[in-house]
PDB file of N, CA, C and O in Angstrom:
ATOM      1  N   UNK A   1     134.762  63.504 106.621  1.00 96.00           N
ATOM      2  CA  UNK A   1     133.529  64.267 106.527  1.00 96.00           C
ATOM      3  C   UNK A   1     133.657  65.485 107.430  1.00 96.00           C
ATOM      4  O   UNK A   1     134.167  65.559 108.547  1.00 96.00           O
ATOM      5  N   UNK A   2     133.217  66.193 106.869  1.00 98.00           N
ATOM      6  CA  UNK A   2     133.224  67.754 107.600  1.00 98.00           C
ATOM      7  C   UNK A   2     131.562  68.064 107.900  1.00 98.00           C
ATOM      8  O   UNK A   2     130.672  67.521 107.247  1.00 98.00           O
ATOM      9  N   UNK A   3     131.284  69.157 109.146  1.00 98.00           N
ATOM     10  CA  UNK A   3     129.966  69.400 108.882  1.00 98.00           C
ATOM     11  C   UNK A   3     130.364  71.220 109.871  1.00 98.00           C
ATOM     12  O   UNK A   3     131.298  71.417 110.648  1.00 98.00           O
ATOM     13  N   UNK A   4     129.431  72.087 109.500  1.00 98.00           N
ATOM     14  CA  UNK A   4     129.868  73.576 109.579  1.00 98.00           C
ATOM     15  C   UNK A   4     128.656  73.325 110.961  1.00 98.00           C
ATOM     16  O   UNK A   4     127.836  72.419 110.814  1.00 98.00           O
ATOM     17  N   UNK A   5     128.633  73.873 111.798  1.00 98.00           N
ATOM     18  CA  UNK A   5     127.375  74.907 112.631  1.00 98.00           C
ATOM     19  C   UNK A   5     127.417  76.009 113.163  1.00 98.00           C
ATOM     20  O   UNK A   5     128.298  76.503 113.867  1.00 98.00           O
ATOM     21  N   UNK A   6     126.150  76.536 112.723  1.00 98.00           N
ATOM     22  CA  UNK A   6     126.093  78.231 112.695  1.00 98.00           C
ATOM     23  C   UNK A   6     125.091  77.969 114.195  1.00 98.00           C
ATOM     24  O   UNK A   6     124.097  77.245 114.240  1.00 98.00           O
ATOM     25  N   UNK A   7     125.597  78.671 115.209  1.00 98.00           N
ATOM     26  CA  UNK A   7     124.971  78.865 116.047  1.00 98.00           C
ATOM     27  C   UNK A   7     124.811  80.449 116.278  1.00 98.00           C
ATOM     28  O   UNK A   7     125.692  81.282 116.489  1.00 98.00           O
ATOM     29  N   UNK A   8     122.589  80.706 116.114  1.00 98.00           N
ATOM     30  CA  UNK A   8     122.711  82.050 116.384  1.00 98.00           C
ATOM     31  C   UNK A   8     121.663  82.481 117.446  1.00 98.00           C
ATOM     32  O   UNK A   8     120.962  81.567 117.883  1.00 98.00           O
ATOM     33  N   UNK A   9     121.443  83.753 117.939  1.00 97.00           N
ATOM     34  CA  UNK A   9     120.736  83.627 119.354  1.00 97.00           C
ATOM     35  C   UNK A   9     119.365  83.695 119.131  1.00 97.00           C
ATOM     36  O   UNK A   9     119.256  84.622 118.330  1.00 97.00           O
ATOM     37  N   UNK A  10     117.975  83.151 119.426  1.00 97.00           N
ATOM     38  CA  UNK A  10     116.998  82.944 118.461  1.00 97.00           C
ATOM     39  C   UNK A  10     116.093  84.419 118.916  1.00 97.00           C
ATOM     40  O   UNK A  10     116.462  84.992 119.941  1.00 97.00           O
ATOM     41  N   UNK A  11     115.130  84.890 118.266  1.00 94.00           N
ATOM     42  CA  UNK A  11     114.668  85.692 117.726  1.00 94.00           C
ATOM     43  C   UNK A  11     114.036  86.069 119.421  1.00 94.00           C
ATOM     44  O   UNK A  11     113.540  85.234 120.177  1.00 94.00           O
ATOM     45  N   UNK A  12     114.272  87.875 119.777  1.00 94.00           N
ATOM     46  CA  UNK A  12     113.602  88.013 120.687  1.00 94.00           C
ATOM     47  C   UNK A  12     114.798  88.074 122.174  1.00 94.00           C
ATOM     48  O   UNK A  12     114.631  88.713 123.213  1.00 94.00           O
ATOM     49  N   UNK A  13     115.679  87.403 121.894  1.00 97.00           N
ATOM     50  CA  UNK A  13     116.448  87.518 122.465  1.00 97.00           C
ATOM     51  C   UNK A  13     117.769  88.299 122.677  1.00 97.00           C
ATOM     52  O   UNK A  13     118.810  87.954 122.118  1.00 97.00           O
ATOM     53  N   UNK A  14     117.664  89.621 123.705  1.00 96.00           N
ATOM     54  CA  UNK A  14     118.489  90.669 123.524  1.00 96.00           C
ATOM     55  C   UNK A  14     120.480  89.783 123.069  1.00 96.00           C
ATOM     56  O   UNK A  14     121.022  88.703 123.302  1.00 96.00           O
ATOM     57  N   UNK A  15     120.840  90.996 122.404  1.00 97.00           N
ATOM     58  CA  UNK A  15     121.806  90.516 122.036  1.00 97.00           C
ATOM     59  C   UNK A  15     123.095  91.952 121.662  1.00 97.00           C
ATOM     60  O   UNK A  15     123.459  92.573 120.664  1.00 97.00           O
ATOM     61  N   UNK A  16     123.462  91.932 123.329  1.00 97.00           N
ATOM     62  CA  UNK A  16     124.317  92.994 123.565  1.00 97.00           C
ATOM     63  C   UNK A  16     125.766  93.461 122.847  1.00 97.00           C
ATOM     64  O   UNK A  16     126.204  94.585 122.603  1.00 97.00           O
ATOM     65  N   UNK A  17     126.434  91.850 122.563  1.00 96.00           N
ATOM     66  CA  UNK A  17     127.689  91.989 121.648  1.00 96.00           C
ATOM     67  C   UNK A  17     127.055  92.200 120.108  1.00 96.00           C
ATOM     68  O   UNK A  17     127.816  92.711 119.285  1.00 96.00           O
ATOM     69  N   UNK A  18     125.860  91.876 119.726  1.00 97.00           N
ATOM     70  CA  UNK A  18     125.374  92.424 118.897  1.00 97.00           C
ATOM     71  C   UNK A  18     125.180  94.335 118.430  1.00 97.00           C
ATOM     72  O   UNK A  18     125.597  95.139 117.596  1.00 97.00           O
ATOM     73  N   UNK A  19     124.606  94.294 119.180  1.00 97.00           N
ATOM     74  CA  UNK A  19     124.430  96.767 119.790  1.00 97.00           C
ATOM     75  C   UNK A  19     125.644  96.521 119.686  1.00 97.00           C
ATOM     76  O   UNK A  19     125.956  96.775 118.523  1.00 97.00           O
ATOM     77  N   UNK A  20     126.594  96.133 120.310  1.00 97.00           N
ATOM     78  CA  UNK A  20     128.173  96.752 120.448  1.00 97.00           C
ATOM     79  C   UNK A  20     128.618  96.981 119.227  1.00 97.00           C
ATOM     80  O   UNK A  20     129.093  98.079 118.937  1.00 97.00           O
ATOM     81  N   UNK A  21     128.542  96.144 118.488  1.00 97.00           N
ATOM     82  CA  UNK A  21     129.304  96.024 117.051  1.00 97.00           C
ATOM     83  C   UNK A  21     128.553  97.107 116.075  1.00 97.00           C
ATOM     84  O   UNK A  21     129.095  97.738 115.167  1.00 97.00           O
ATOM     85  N   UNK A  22     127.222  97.173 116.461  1.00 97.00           N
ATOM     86  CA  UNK A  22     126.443  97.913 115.744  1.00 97.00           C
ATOM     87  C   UNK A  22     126.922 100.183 116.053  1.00 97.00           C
ATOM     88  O   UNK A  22     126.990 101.257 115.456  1.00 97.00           O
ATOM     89  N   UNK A  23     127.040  99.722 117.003  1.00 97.00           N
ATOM     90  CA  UNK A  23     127.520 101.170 117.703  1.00 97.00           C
ATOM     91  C   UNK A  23     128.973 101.319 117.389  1.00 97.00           C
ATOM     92  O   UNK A  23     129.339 102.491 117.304  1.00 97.00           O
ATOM     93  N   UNK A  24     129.919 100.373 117.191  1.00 97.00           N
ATOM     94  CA  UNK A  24     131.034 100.890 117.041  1.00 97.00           C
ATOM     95  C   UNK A  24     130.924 101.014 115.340  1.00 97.00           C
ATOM     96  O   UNK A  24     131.477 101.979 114.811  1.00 97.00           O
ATOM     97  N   UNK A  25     130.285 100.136 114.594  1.00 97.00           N
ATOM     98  CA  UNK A  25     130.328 100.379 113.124  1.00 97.00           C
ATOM     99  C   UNK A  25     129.735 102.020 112.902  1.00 97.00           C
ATOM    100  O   UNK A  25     130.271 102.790 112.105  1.00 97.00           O
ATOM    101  N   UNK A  26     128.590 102.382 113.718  1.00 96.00           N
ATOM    102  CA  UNK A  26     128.345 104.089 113.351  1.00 96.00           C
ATOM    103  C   UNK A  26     129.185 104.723 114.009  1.00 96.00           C
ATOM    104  O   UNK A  26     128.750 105.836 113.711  1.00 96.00           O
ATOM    105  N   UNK A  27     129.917 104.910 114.572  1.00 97.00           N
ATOM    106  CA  UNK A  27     131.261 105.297 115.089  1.00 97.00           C
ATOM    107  C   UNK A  27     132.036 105.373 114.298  1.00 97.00           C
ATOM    108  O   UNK A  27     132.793 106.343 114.278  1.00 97.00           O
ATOM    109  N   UNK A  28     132.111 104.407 113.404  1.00 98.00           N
ATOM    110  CA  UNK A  28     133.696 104.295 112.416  1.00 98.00           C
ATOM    111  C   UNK A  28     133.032 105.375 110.879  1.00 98.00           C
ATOM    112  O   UNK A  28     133.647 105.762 109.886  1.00 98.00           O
ATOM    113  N   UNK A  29     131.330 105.612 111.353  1.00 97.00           N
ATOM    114  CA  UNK A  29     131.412 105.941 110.236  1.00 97.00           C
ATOM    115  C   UNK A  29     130.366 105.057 109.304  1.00 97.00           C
ATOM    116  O   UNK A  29     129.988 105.551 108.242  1.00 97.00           O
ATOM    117  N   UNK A  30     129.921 103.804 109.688  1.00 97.00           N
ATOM    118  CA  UNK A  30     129.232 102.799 108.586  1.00 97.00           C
ATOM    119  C   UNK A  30     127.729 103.045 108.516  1.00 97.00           C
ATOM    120  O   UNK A  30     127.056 102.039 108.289  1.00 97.00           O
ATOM    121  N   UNK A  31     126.980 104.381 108.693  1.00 94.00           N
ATOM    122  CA  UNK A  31     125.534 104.482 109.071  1.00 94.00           C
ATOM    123  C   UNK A  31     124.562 103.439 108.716  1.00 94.00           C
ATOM    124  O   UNK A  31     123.666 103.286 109.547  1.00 94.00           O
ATOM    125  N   UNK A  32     124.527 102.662 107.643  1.00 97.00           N
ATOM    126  CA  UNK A  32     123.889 102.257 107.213  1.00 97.00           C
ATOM    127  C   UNK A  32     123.259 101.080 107.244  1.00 97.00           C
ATOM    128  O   UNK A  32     122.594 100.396 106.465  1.00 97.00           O
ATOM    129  N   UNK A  33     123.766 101.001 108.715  1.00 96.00           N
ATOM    130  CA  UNK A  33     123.443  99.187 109.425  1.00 96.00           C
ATOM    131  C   UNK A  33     122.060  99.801 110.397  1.00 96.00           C
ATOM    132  O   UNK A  33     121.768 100.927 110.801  1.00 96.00           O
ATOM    133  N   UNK A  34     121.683  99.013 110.471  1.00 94.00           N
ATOM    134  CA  UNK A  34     120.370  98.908 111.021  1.00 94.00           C
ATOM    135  C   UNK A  34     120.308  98.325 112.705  1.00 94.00           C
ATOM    136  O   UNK A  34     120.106  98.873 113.788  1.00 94.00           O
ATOM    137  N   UNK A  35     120.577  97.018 112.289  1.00 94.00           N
ATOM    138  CA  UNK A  35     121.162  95.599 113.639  1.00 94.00           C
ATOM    139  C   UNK A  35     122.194  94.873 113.309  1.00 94.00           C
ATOM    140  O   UNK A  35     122.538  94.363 112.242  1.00 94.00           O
ATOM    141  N   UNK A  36     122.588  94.887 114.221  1.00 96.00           N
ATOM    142  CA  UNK A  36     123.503  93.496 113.870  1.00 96.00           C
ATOM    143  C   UNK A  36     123.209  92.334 115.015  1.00 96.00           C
ATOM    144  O   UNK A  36     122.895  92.604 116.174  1.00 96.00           O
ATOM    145  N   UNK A  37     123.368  90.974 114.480  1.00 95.00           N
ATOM    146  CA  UNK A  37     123.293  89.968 115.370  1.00 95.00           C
ATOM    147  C   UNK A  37     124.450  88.786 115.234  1.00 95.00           C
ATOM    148  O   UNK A  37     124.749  88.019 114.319  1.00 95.00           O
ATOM    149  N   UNK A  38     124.774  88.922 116.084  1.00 95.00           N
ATOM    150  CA  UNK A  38     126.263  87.951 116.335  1.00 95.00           C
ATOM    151  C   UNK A  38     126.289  86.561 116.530  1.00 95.00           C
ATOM    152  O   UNK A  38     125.928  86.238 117.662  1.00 95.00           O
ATOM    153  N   UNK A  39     126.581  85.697 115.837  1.00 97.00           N
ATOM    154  CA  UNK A  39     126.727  84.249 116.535  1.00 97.00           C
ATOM    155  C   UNK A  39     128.158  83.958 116.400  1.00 97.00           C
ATOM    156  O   UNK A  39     129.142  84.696 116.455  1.00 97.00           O
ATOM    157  N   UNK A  40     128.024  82.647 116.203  1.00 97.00           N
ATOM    158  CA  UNK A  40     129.491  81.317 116.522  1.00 97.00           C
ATOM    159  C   UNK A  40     129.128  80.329 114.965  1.00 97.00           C
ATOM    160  O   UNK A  40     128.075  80.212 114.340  1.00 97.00           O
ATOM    161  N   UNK A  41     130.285  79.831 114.764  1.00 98.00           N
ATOM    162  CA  UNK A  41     130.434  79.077 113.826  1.00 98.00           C
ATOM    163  C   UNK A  41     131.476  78.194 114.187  1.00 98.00           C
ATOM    164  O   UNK A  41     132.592  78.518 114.592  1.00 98.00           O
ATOM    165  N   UNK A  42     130.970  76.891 113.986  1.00 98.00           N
ATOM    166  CA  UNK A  42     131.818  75.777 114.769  1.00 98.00           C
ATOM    167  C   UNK A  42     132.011  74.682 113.533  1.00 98.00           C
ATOM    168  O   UNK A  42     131.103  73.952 113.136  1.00 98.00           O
ATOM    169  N   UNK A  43     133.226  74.701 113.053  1.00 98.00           N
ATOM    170  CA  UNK A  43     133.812  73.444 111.681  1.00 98.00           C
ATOM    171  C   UNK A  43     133.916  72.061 112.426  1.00 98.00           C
ATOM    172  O   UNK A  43     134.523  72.108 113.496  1.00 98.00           O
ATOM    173  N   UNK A  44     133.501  71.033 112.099  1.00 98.00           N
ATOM    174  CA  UNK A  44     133.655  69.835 112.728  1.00 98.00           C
ATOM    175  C   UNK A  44     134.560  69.211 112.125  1.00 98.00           C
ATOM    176  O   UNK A  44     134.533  69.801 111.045  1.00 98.00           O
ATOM    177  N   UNK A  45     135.234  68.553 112.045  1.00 98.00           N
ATOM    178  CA  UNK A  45     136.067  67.360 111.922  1.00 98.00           C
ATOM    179  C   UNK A  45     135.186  66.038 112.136  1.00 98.00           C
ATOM    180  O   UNK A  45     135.070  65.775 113.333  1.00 98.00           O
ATOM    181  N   UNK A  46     134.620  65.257 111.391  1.00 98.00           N
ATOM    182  CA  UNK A  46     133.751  64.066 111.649  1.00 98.00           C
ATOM    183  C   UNK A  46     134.536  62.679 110.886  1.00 98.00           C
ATOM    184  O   UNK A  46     135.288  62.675 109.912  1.00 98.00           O
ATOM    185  N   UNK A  47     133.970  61.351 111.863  1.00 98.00           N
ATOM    186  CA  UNK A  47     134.534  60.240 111.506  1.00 98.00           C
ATOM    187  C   UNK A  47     133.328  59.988 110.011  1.00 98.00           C
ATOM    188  O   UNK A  47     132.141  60.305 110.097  1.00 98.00           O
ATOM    189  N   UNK A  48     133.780  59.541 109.079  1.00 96.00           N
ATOM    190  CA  UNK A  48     132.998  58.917 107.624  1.00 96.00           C
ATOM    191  C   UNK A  48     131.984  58.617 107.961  1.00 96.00           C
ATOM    192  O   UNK A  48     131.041  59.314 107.588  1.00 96.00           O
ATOM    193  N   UNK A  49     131.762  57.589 108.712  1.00 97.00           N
ATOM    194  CA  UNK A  49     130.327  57.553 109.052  1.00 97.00           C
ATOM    195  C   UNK A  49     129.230  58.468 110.086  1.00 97.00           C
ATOM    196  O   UNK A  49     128.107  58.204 110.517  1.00 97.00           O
ATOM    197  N   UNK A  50     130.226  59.771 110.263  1.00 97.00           N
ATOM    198  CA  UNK A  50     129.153  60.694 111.103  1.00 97.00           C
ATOM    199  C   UNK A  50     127.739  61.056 110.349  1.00 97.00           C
ATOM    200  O   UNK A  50     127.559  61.193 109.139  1.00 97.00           O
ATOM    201  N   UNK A  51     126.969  61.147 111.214  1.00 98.00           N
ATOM    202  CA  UNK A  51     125.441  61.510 110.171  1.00 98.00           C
ATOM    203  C   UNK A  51     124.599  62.962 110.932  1.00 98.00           C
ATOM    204  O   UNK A  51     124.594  63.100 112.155  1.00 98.00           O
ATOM    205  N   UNK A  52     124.172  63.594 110.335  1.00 98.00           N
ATOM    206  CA  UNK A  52     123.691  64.743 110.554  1.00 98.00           C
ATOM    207  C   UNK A  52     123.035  64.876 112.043  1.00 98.00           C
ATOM    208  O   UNK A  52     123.037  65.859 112.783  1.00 98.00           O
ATOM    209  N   UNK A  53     122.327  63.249 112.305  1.00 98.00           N
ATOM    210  CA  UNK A  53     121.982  63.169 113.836  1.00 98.00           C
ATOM    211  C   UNK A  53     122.902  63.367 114.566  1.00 98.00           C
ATOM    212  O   UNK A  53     122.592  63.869 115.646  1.00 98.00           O
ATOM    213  N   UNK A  54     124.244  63.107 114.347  1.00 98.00           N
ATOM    214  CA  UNK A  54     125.002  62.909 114.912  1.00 98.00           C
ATOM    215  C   UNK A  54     125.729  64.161 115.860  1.00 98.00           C
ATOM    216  O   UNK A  54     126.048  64.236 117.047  1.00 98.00           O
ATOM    217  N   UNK A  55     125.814  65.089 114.698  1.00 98.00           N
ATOM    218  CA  UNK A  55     126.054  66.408 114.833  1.00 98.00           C
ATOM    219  C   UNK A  55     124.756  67.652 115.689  1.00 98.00           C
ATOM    220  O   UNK A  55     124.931  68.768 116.179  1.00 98.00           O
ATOM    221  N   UNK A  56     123.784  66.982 115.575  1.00 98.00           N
ATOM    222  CA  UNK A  56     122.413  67.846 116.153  1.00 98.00           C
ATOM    223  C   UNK A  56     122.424  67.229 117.424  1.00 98.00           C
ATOM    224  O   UNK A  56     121.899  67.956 118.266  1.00 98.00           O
ATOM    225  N   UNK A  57     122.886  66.007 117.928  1.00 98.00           N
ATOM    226  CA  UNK A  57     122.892  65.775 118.820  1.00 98.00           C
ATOM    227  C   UNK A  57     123.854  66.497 119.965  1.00 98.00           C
ATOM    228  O   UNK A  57     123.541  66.839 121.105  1.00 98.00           O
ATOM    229  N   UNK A  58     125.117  66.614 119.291  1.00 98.00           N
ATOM    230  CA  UNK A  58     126.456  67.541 119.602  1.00 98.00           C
ATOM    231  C   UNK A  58     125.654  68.849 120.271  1.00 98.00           C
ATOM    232  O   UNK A  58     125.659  69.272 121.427  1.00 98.00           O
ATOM    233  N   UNK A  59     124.932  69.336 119.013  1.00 98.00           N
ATOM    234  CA  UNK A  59     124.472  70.432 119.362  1.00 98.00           C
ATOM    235  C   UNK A  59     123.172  70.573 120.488  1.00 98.00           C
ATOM    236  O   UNK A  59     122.895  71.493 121.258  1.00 98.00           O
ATOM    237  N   UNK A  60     122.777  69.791 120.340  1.00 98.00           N
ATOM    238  CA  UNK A  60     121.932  69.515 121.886  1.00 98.00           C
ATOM    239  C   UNK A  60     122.494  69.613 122.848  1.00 98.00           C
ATOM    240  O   UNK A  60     122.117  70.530 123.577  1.00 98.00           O
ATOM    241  N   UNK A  61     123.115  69.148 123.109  1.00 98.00           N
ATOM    242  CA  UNK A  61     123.972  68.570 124.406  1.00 98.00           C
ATOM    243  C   UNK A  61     125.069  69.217 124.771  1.00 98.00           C
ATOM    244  O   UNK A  61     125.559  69.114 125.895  1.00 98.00           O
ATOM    245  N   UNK A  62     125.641  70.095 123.632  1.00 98.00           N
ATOM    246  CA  UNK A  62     126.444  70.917 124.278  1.00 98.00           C
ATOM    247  C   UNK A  62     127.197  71.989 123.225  1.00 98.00           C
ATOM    248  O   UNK A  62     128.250  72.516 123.585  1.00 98.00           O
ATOM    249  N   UNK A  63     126.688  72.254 122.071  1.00 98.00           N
ATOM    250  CA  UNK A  63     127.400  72.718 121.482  1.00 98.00           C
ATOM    251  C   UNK A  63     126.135  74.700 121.038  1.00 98.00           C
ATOM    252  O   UNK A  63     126.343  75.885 120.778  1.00 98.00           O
ATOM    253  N   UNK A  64     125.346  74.056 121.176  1.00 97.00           N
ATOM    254  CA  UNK A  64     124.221  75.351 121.445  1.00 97.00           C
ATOM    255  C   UNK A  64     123.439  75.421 123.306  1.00 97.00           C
ATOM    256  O   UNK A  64     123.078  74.488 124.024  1.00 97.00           O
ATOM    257  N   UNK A  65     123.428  76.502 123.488  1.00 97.00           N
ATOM    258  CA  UNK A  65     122.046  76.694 124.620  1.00 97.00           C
ATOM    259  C   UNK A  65     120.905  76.562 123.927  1.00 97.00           C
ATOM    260  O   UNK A  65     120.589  77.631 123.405  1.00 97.00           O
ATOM    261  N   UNK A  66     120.102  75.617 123.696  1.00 97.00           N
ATOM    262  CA  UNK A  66     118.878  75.861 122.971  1.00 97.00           C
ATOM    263  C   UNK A  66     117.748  76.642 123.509  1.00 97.00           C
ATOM    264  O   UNK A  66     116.665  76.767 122.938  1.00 97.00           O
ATOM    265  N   UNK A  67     118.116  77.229 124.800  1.00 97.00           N
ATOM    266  CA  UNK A  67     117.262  77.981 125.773  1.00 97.00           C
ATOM    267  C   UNK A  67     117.016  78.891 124.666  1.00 97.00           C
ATOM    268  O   UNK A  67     116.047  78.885 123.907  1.00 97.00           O
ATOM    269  N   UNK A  68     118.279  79.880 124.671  1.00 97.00           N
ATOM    270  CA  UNK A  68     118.305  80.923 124.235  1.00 97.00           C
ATOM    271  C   UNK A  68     118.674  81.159 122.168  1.00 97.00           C
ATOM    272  O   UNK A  68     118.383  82.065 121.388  1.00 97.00           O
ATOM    273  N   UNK A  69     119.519  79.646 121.968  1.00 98.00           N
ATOM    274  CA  UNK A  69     120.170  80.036 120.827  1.00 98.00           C
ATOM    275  C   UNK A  69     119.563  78.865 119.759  1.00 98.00           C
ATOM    276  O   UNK A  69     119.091  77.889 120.342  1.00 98.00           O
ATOM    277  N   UNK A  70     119.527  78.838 118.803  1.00 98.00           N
ATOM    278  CA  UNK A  70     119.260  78.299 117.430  1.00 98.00           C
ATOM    279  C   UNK A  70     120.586  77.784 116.633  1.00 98.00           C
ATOM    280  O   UNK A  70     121.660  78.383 116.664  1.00 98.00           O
ATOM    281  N   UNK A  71     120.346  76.606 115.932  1.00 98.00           N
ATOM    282  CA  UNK A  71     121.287  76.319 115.468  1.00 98.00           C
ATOM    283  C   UNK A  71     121.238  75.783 113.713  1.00 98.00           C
ATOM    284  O   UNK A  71     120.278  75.013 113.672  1.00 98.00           O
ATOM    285  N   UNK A  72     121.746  75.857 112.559  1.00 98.00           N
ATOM    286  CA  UNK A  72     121.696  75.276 111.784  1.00 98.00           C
ATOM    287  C   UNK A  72     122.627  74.597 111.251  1.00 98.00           C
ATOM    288  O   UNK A  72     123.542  75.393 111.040  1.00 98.00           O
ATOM    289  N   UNK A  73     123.109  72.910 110.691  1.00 98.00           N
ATOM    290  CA  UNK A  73     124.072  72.246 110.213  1.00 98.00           C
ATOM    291  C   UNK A  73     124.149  72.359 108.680  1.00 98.00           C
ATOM    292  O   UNK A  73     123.128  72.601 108.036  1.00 98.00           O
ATOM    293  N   UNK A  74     125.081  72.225 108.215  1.00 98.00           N
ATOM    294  CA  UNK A  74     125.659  72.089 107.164  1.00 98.00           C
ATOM    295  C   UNK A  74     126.695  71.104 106.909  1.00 98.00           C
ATOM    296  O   UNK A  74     127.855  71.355 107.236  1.00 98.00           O
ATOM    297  N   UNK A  75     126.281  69.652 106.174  1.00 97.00           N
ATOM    298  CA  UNK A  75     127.089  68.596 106.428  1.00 97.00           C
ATOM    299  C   UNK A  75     128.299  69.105 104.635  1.00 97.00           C
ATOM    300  O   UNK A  75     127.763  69.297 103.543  1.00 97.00           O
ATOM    301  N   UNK A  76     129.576  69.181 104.822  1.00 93.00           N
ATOM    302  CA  UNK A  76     130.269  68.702 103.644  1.00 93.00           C
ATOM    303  C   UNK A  76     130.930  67.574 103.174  1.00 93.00           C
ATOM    304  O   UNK A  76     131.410  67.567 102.041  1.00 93.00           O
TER     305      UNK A  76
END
């Protein structure tokens, strides 16, 4: 079993490597971006019987800051 998580920084929360990317894309030339916002994407490797708790728990505990960041799973 596989499961994907998109970890992204939640709403409101400045997001500097975000501007960066955004400033170097009008730099290269790409005007037409607005924002950009950057996260992480983390592929799991899970035992057969892993279950979606299983994985949100991951992400509790250490795989998001939930201070600052948001997370959504995707089990395959």
């Amino acid at each position: 079993m596989k499961a994907r998580v998109h970890v992204m920084l939640k709403n409101g929360v400045l997001d500097p490597q975000g501007e960066a990317v955004r400033h170097a894309l009008g730099a290269l030339g790409f005007d037409k971006v607005g924002g950009v916002r950057q996260g992480k994407v983390i592929d799991l490797d899970l035992a057969d019987d892993a279950t979606e708790a299983d994985v949100a728990e991951m992400c509790e505990k250490l795989l998001a800051n939930t201070v600052i960041e948001s997370y959504s799973i995707e089990m395959q």
